[in-house]
Short mmCIF file of C-alpha atoms in Angstrom, two decimals:
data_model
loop_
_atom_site.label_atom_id
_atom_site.label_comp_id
_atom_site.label_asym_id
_atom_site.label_seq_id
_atom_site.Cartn_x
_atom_site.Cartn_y
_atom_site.Cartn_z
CA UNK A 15 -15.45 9.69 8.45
CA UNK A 16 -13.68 10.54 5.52
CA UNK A 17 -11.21 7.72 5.11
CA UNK A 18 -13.53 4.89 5.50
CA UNK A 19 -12.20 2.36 4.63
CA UNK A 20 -15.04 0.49 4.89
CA UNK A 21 -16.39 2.32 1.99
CA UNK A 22 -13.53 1.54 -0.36
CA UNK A 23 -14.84 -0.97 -2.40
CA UNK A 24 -18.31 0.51 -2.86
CA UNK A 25 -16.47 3.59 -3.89
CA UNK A 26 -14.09 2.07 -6.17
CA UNK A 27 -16.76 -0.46 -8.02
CA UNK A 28 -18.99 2.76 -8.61
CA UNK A 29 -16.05 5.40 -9.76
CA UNK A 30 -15.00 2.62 -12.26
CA UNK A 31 -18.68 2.56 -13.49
CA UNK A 32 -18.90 6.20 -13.66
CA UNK A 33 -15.71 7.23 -15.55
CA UNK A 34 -16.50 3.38 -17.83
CA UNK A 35 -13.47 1.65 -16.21
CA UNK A 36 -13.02 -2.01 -16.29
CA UNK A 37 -13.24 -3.65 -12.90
CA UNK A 38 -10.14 -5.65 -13.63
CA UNK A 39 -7.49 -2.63 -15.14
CA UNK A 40 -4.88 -1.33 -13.24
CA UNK A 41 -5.62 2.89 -12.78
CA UNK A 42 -2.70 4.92 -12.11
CA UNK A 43 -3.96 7.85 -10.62
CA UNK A 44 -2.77 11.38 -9.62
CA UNK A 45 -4.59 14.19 -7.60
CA UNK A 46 -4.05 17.62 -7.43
CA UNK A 47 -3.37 20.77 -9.91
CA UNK A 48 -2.26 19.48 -13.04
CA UNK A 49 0.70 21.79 -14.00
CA UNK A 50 4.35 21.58 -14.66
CA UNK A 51 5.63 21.65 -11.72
CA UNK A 52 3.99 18.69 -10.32
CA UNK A 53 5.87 16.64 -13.03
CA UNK A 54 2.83 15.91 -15.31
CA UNK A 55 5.01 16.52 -18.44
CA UNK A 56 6.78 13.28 -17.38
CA UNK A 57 3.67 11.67 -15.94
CA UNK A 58 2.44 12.20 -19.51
CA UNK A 59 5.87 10.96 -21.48
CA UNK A 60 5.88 7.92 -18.88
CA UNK A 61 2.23 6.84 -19.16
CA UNK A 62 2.46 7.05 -22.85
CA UNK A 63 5.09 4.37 -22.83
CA UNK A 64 3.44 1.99 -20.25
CA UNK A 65 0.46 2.17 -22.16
CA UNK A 66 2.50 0.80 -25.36
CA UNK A 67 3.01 -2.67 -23.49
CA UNK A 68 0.03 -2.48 -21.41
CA UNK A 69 -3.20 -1.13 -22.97
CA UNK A 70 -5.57 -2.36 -20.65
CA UNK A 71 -4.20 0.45 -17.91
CA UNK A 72 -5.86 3.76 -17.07
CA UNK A 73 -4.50 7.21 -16.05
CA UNK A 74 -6.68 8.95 -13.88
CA UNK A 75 -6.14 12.77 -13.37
CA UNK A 76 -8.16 14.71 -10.65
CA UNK A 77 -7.31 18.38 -10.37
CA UNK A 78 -8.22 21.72 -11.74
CA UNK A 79 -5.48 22.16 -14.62
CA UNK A 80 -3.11 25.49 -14.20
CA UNK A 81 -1.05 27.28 -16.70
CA UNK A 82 -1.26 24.63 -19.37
CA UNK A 83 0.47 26.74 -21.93
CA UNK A 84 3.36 25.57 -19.60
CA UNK A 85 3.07 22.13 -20.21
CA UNK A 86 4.79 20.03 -23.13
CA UNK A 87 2.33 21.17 -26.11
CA UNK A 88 2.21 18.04 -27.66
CA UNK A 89 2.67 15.72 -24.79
CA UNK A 90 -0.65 17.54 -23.14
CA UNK A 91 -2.60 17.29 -26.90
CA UNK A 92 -1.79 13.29 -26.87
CA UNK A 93 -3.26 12.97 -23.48
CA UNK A 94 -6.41 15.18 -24.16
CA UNK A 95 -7.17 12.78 -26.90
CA UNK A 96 -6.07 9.58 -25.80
CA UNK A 97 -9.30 7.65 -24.11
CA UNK A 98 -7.26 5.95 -21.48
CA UNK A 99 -6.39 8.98 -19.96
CA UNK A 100 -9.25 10.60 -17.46
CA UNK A 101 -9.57 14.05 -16.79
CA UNK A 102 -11.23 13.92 -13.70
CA UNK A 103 -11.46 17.94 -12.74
CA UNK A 104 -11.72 18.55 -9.21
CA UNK A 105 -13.44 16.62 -6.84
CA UNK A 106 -14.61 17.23 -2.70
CA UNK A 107 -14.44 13.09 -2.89
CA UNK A 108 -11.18 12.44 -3.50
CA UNK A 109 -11.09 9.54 -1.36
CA UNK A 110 -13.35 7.93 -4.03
CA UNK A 111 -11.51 8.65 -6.31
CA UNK A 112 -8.10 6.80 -4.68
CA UNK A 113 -10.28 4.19 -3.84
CA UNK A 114 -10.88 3.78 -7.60
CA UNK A 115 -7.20 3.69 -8.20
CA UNK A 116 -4.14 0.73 -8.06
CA UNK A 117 -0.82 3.00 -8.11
CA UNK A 118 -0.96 6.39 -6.66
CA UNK A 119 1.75 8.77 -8.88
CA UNK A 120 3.18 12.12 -7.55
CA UNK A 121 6.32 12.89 -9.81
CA UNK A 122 7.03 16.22 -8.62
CA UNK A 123 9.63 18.25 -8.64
CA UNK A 124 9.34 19.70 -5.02
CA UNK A 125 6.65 19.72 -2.18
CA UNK A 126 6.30 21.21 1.17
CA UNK A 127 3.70 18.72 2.68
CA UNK A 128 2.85 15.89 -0.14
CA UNK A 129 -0.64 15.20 1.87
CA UNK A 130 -2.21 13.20 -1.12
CA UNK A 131 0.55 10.31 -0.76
CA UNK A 132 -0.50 9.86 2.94
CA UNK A 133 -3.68 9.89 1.42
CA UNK A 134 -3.47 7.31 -1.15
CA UNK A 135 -1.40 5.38 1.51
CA UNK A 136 -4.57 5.11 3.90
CA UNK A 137 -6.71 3.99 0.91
CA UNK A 138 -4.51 1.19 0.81
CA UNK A 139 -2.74 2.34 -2.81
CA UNK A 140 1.11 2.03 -2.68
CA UNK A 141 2.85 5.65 -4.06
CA UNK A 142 5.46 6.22 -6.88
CA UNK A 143 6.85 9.45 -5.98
CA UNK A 144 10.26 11.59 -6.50
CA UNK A 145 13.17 11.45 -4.12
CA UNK A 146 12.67 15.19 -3.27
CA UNK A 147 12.59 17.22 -0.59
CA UNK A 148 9.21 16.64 0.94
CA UNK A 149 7.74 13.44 -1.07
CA UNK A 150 10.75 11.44 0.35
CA UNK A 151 9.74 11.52 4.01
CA UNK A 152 6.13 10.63 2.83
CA UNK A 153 7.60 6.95 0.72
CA UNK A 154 10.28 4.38 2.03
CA UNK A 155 11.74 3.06 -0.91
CA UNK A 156 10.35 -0.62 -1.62
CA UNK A 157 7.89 -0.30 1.47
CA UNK A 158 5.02 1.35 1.06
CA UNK A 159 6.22 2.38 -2.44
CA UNK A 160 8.64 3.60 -5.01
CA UNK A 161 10.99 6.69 -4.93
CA UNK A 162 12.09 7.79 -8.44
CA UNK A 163 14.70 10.53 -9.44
CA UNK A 164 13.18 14.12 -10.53
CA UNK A 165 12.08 14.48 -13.82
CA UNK A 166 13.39 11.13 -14.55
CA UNK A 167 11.00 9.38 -17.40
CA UNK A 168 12.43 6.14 -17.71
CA UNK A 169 12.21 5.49 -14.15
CA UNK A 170 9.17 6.19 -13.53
CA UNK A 171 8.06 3.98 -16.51
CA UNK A 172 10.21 1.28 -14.66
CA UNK A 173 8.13 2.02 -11.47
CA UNK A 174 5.01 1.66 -12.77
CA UNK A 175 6.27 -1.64 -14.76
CA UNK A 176 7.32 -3.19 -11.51
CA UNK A 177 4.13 -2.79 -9.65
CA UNK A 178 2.06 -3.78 -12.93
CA UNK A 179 4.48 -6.59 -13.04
CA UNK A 180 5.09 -7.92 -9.84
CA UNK A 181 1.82 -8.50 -8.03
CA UNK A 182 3.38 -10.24 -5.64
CA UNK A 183 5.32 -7.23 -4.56
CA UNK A 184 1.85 -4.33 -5.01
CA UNK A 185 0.40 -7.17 -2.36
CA UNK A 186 3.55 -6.31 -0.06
CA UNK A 187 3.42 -2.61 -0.29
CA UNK A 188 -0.75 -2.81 -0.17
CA UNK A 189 -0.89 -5.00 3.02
CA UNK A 190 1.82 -2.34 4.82
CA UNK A 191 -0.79 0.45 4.21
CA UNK A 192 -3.13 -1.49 5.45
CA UNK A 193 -1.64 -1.99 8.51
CA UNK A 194 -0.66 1.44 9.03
CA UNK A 195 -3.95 2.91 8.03
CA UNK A 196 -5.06 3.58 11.54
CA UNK A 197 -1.75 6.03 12.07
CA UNK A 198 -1.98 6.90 8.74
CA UNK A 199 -5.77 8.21 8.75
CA UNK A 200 -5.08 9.49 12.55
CA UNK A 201 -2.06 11.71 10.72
CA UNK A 202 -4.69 13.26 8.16
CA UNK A 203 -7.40 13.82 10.27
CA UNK A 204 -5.56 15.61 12.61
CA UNK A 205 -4.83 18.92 12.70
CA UNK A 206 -0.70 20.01 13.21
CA UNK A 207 -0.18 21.08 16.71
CA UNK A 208 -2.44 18.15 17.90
CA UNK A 209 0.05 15.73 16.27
CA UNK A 210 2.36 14.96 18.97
CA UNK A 211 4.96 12.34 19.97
CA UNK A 212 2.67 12.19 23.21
CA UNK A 213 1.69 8.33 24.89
CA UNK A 214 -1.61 8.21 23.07
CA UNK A 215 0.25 8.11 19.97
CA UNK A 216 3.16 5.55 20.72
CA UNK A 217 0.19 3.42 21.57
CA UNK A 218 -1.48 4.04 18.45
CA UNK A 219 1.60 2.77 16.56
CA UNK A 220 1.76 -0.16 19.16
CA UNK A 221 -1.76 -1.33 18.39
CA UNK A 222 -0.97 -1.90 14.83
CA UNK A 223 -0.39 -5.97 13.85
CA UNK A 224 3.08 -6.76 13.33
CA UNK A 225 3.77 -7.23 10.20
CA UNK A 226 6.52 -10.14 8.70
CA UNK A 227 9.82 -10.26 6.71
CA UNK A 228 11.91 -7.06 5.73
CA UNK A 229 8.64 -4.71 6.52
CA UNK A 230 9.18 -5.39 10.19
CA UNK A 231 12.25 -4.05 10.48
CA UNK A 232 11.15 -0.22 9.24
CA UNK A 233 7.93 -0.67 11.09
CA UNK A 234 9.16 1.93 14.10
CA UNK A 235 11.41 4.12 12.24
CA UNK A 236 8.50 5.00 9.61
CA UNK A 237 6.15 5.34 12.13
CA UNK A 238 8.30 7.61 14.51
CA UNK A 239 9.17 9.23 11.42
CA UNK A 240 5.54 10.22 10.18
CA UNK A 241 4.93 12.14 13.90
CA UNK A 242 7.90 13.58 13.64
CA UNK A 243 7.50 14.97 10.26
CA UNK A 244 4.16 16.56 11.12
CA UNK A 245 5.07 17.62 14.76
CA UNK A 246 5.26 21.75 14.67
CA UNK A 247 4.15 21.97 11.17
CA UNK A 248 2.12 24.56 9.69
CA UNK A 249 -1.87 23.40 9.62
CA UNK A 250 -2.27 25.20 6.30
CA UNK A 251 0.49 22.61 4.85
CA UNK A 252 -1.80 19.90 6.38
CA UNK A 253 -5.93 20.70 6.06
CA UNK A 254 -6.39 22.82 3.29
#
């Protein structure tokens, strides 16, 4: 399978070794092509600051790069240079690669079907992503992540501040992934007109541990959401 989860730390202790990562950093990671549009410009401008107050992070990129000549010339030259930021290319393991990662980031500006957040989600890594039209039904806001405003720096700098900072809070947003991530990894491995508010499903959601506090209360709602989001999509939005 995939998504094993049972995998995850194997696959994170030997992704750190491979691209020299220290077992104890925090990785902020994004996947997929690494062009304008995705918001890498302010990816770039908002990792540049975090890594001011807190050297010890990583950026890790994995993607084919498109159209660079697009991107902020000397936003893209600091981050070719700068050691802390990982070029990954593309990959046919990216689940290794989110395994290796703390903070998934997808600051774009729009998105049909954001599949990598669900993705990052059922490897247990909470998402900062925009509050646009597709990454918004993928993130509630102070769940299972952060929504930020499009092409909005400073916020996403005060994103990934908050879930460097509070631990306490990553731990939150972490253990509600992990108790989704049988839905979650059902969602991805299935393909669109499969995904169905049928019986079989309710019950998925209904064998998944309660969980305690303010997360209980969107525990329904996000998962009624999620099938409803991919019932009657297109499967070339979902499985590439």
């Amino acid at each position: 399978q995939k998504f094993d989860i049972t995998q995850k730390e194997t696959w994170r202790k030997a992704m750190r070794e491979k691209w020299n990562i220290p077992a104890d950093a925090t990785v902020y990671g994004f996947v997929g092509r690494i062009t304008r549009d995705k918001g890498i410009n302010e990816l770039f401008a908002a990792y540049r600051e975090l890594l001011r107050q807190a050297p010890d992070t990583y950026l890790m990129l994995v993607g084919n790069e498109e159209k660079p000549e697009l991107l902020d010339p000397e936003l893209y030259a600091w981050a070719q240079q700068e050691l802390h930021v990982l070029f990954c290319g593309h990959t046919n393991v990216v689940e290794q690669h989110l395994a290796a990662m703390d903070v998934y980031l997808l600051p774009s500006y729009r998105e049909g079907t954001p599949k990598t957040v669900l993705e990052a989600m059922a490897c247990g890594r909470p998402a900062i992503t925009t509050d646009a039209p597709g990454c918004r039904e993928t993130v509630t806001d102070g769940v299972n992540g952060l929504l930020v405003p499009v092409k909005d720096v400073d916020a996403i700098v005060a994103a990934m501040e908050k879930l460097l900072d509070e631990k306490k809070y990553l731990d939150v947003c972490r253990q509600y992934v992990k108790d989704h991530v049988g839905l979650l990894l059902h969602l991805c491995g299935k393909r669109a007109e499969q995904i169905k508010l049928t019986d079989e499903n309710v019950s998925l959601y209904r064998q998944i541990p309660e969980t305690e506090g303010f997360l209980e209360s969107y525990r329904n709602e996000i998962i009624l959401k999620l099938l409803e989001y991919y019932h009657g999509k297109n499967t070339k939005e979902i499985i590439p």
